[in-house]
mmCIF file of C-alpha atoms in Angstrom:
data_model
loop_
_atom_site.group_PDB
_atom_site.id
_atom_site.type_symbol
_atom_site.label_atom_id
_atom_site.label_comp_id
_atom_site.label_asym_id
_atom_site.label_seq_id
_atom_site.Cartn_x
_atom_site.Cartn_y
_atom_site.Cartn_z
ATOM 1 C CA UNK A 1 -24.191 34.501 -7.775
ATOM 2 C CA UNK A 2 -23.132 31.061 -6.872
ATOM 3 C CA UNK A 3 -19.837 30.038 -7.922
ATOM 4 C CA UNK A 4 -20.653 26.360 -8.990
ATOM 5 C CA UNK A 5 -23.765 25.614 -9.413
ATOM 6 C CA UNK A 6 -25.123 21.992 -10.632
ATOM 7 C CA UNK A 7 -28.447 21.203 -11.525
ATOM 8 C CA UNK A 8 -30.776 19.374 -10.145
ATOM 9 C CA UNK A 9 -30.085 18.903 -6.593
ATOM 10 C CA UNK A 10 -32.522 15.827 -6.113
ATOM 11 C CA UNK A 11 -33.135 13.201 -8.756
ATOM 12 C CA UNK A 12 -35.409 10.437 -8.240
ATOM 13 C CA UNK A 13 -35.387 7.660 -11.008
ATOM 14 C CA UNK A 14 -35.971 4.317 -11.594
ATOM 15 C CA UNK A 15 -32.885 1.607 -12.431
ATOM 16 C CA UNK A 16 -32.117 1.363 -16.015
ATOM 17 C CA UNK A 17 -33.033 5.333 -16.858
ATOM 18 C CA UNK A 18 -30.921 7.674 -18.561
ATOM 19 C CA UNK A 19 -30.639 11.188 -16.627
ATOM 20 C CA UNK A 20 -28.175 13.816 -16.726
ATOM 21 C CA UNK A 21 -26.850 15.981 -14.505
ATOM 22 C CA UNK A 22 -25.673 19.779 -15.067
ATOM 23 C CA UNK A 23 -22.759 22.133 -14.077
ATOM 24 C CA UNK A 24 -21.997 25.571 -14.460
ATOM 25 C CA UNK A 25 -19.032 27.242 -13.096
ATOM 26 C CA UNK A 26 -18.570 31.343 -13.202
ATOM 27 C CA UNK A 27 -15.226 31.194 -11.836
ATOM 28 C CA UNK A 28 -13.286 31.818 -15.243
ATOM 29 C CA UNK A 29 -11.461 28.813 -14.235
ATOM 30 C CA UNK A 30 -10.154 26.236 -16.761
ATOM 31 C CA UNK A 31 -10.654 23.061 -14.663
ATOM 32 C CA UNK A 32 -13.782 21.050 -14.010
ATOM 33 C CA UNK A 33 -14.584 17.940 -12.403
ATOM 34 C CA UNK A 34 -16.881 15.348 -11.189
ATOM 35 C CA UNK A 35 -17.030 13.641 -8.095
ATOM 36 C CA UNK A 36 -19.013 10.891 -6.430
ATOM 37 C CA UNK A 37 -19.422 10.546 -2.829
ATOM 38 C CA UNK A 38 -20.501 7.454 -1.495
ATOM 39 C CA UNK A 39 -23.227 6.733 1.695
ATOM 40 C CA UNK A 40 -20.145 6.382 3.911
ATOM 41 C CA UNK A 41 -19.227 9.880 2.823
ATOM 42 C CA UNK A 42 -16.125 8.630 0.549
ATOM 43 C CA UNK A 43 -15.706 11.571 -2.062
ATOM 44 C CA UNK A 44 -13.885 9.710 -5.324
ATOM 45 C CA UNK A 45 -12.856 11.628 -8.540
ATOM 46 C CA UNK A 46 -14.713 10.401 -11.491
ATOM 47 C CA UNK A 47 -13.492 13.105 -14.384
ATOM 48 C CA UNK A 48 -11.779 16.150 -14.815
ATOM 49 C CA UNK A 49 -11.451 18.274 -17.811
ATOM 50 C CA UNK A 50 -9.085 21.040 -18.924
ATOM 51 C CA UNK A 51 -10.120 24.014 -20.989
ATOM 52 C CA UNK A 52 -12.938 21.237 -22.408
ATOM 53 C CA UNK A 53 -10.389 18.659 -22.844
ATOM 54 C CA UNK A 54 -10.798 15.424 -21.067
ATOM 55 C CA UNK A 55 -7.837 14.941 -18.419
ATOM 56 C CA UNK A 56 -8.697 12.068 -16.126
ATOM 57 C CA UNK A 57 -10.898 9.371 -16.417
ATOM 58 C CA UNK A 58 -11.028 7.110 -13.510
ATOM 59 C CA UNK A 59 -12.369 3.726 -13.336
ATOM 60 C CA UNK A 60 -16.056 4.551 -14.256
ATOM 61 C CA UNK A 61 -18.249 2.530 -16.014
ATOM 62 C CA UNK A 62 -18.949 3.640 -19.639
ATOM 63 C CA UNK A 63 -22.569 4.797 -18.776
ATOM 64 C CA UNK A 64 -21.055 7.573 -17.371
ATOM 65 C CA UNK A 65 -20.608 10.147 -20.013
ATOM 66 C CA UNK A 66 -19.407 13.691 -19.533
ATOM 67 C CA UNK A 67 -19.717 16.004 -21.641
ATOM 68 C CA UNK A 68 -18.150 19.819 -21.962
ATOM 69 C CA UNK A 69 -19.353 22.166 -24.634
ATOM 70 C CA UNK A 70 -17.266 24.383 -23.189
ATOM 71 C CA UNK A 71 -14.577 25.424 -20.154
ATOM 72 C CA UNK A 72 -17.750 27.018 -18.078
ATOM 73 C CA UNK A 73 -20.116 23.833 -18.358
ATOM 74 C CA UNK A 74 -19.145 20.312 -17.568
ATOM 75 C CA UNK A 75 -22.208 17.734 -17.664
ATOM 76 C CA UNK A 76 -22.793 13.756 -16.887
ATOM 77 C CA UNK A 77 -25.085 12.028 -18.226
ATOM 78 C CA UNK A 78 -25.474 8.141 -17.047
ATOM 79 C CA UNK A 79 -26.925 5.559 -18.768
ATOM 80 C CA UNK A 80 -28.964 2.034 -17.314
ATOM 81 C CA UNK A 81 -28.917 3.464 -14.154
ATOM 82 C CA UNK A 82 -28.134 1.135 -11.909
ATOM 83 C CA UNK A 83 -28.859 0.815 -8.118
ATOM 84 C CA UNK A 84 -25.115 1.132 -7.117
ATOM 85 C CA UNK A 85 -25.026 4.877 -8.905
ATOM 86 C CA UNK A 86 -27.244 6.205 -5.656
ATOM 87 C CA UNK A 87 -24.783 8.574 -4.333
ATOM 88 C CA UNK A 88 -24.401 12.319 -4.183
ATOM 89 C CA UNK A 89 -22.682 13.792 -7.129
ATOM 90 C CA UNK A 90 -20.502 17.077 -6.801
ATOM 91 C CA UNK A 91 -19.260 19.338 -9.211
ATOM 92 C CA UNK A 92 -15.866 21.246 -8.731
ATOM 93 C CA UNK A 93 -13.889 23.648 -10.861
ATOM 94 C CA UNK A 94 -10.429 25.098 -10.345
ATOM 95 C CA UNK A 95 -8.170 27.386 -12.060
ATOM 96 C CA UNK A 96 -5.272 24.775 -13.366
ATOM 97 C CA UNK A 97 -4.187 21.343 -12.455
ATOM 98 C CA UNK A 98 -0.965 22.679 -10.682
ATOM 99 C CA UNK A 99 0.635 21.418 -6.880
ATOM 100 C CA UNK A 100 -1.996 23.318 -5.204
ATOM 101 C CA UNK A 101 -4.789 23.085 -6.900
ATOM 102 C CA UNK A 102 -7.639 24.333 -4.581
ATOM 103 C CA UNK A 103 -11.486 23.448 -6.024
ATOM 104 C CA UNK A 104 -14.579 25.104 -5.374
ATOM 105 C CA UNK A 105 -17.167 22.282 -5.299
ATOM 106 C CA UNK A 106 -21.021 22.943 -5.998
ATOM 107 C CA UNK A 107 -23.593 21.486 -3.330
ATOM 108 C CA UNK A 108 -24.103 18.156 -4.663
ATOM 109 C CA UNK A 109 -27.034 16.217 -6.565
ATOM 110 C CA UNK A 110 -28.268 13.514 -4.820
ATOM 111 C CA UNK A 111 -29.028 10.907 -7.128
ATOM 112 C CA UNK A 112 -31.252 8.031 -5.895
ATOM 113 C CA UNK A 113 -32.423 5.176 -8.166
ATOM 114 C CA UNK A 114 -35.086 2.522 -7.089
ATOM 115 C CA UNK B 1 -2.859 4.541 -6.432
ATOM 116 C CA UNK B 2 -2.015 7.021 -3.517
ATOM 117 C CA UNK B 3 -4.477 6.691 -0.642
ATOM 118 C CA UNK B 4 -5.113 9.101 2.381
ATOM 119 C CA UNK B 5 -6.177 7.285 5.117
ATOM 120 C CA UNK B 6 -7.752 9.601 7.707
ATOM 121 C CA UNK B 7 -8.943 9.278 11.211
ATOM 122 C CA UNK B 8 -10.798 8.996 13.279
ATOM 123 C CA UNK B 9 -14.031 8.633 11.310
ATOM 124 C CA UNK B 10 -16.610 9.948 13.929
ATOM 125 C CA UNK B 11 -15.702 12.132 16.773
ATOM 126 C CA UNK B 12 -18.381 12.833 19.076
ATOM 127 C CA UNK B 13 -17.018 15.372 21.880
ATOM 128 C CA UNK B 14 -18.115 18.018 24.600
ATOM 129 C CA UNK B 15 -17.808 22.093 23.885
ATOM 130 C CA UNK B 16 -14.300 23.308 25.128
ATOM 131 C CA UNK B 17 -12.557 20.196 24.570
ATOM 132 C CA UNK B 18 -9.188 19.505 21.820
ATOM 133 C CA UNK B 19 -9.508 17.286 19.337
ATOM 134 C CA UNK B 20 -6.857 16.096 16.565
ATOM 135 C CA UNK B 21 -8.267 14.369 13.409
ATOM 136 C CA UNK B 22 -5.049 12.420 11.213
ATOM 137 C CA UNK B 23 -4.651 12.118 7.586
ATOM 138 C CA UNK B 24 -1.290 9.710 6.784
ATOM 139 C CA UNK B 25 -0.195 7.829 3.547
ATOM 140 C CA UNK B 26 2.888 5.973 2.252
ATOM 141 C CA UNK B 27 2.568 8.698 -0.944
ATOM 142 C CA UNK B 28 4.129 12.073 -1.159
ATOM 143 C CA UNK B 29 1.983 14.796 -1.661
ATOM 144 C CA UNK B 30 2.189 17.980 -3.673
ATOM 145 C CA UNK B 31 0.592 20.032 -1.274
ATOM 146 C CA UNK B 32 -2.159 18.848 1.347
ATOM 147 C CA UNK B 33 -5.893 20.433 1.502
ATOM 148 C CA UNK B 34 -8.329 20.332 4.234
ATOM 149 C CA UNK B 35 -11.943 20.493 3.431
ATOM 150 C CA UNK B 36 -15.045 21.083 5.802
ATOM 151 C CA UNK B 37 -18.679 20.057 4.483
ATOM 152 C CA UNK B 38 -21.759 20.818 6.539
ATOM 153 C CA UNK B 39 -24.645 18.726 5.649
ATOM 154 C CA UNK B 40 -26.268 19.377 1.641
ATOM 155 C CA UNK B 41 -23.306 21.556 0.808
ATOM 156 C CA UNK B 42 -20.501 20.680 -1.210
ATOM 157 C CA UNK B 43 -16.854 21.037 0.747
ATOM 158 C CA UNK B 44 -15.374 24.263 0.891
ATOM 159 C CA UNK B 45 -11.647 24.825 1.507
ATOM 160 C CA UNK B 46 -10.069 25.219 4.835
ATOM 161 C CA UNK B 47 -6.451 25.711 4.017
ATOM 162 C CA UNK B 48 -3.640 24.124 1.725
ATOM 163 C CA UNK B 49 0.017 23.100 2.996
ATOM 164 C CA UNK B 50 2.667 22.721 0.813
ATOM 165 C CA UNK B 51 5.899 22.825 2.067
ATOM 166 C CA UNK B 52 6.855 20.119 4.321
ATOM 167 C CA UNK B 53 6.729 20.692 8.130
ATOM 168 C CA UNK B 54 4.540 23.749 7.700
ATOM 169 C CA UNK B 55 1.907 24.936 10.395
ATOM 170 C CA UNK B 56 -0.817 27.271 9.333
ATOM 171 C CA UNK B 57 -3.312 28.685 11.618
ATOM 172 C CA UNK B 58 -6.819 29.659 11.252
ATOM 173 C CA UNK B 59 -8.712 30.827 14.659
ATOM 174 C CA UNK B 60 -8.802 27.676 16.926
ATOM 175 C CA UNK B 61 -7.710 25.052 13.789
ATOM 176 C CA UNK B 62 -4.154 24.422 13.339
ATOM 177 C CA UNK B 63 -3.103 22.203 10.618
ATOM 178 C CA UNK B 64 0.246 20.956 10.001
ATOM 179 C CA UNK B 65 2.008 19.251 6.445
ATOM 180 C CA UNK B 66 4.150 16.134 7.827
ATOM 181 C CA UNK B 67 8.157 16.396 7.314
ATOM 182 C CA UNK B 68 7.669 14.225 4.293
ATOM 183 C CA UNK B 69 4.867 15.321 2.746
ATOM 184 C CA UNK B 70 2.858 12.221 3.393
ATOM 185 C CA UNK B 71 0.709 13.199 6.274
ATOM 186 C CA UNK B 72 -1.356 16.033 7.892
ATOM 187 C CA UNK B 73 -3.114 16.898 10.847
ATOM 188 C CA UNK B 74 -5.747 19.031 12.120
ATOM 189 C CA UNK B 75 -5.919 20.155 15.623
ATOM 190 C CA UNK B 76 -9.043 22.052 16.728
ATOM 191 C CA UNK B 77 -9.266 24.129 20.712
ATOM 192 C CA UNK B 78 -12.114 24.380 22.727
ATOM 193 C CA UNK B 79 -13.886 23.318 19.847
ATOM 194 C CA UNK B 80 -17.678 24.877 19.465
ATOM 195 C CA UNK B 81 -20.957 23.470 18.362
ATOM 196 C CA UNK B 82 -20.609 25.695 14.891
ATOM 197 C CA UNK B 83 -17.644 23.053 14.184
ATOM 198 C CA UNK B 84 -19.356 20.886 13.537
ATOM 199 C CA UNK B 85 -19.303 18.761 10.497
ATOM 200 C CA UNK B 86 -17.402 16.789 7.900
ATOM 201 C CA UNK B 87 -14.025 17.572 7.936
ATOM 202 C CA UNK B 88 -11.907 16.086 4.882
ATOM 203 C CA UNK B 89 -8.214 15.723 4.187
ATOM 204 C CA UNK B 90 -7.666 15.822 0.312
ATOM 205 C CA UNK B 91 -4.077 15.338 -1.013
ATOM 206 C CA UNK B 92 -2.834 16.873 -4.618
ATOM 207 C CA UNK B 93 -0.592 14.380 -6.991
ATOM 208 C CA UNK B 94 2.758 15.634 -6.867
ATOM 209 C CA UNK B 95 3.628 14.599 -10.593
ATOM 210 C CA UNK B 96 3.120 11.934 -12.998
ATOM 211 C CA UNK B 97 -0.566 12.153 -15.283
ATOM 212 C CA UNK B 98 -2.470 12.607 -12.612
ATOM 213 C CA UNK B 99 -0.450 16.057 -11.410
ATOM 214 C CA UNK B 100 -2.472 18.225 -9.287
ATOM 215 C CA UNK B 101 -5.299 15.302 -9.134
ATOM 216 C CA UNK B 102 -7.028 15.466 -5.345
ATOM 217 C CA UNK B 103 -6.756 11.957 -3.320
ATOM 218 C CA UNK B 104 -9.558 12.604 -0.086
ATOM 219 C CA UNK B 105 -9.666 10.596 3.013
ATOM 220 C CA UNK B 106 -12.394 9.012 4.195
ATOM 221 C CA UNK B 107 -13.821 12.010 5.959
ATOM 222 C CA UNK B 108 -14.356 12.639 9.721
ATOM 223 C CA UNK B 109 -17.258 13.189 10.701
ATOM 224 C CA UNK B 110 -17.264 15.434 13.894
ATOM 225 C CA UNK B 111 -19.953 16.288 16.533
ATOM 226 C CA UNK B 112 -19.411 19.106 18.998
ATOM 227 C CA UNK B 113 -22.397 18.780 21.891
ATOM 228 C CA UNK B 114 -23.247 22.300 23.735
#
């Protein structure tokens, strides 16, 4: 069974689409986040939730919605995509927020809109 | 806003030689993670420092947490083709909101030629 799995792993779409993206974690872990990581290979925290609850919120435009009906399942859905969203998204879950803090990440959707 | 600034970006080297990839910032770190991510995969965790001046090994990789928390390195040995890939320093917020909240580097992105 794969720990963190995220759904779809390609997406093709043109600008100004709405599309989401899934994530499922079967970890038991409280923690879930989203990442995106650019062409040059930059991974940058977008969101993280705790036990459902929204924790951090970068700078991200507000067409980026997650969503988490619950602590196993964290989803993004983006609005008006936009040419600048092509990146690879990951996934990650971890148990709690604490010093160490080590995430399991899924393996990625790459997102690209023409 | 705590950055990691880690380098060198590419290493391109020859089976059996050392290599040393850097990951230094003005900000103290909670603990210190190193990731490795091998093309469509998500990273997967290395090993995590925490206290400072601490050397972990794993096989050939040694990785050592900075005196002052603020920097890291990786040192590989007669490194291998099967090394090869992205390796990424990620460090954890040591309080404030954004406790336990991952910082990466840019990523290095290393090549190990039979």
């Amino acid at each position: 069974d794969t720990a963190v799995s995220q759904t779809p792993k390609y997406l093709v779409t043109q600008m100004g689409n709405d599309k989401s993206i899934k994530c499922e974690q079967n970890l038991g872990h409280d923690t879930m986040y989203w990442y995106k990581q650019d062409s040059k290979k930059f991974l940058k925290i977008m969101f993280s939730y705790n036990n459902k609850e929204l924790i951090i919120n970068e700078t991200v435009p507000n067409r980026f919605s997650p969503k988490s009906p619950d602590k196993a399942h964290l989803n993004l859905h983006i609005n008006s995509l936009e040419l600048g969203d092509s990146a690879v998204y990951f996934c990650a879950s971890s148990l709690g927020q604490g010093m160490i803090n080590i995430q399991y990440f899924g393996a990625g959707t790459r997102l690209s809109v023409l | 806003t705590q950055l990691l600034e880690q380098s060198p970006q590419f290493l391109s080297i020859q089976e059996g030689e050392n290599l040393t990839v850097y990951c230094n910032s003005s900000s103290v770190f909670s603990s210190l993670q190193w990731y490795r991510q091998e093309p469509g995969e998500g990273p997967v965790l290395l090993v995590t420092v925490v206290t400072g001046g601490e050397v972990k090994k794993l096989k050939r990789l040694t990785f050592q947490f900075g005196d002052a928390r603020k920097d890291s390195s990786l040192h590989i040995t007669a490194a291998q083709p099967g090394d090869t890939g992205l390796y990424l320093c990620a460090g954890a917020s040591a309080g404030g909101t954004s406790y336990g909240k991952l910082t990466f580097g840019q990523g290095t992105i290393l090549t190990v030629h039979p």
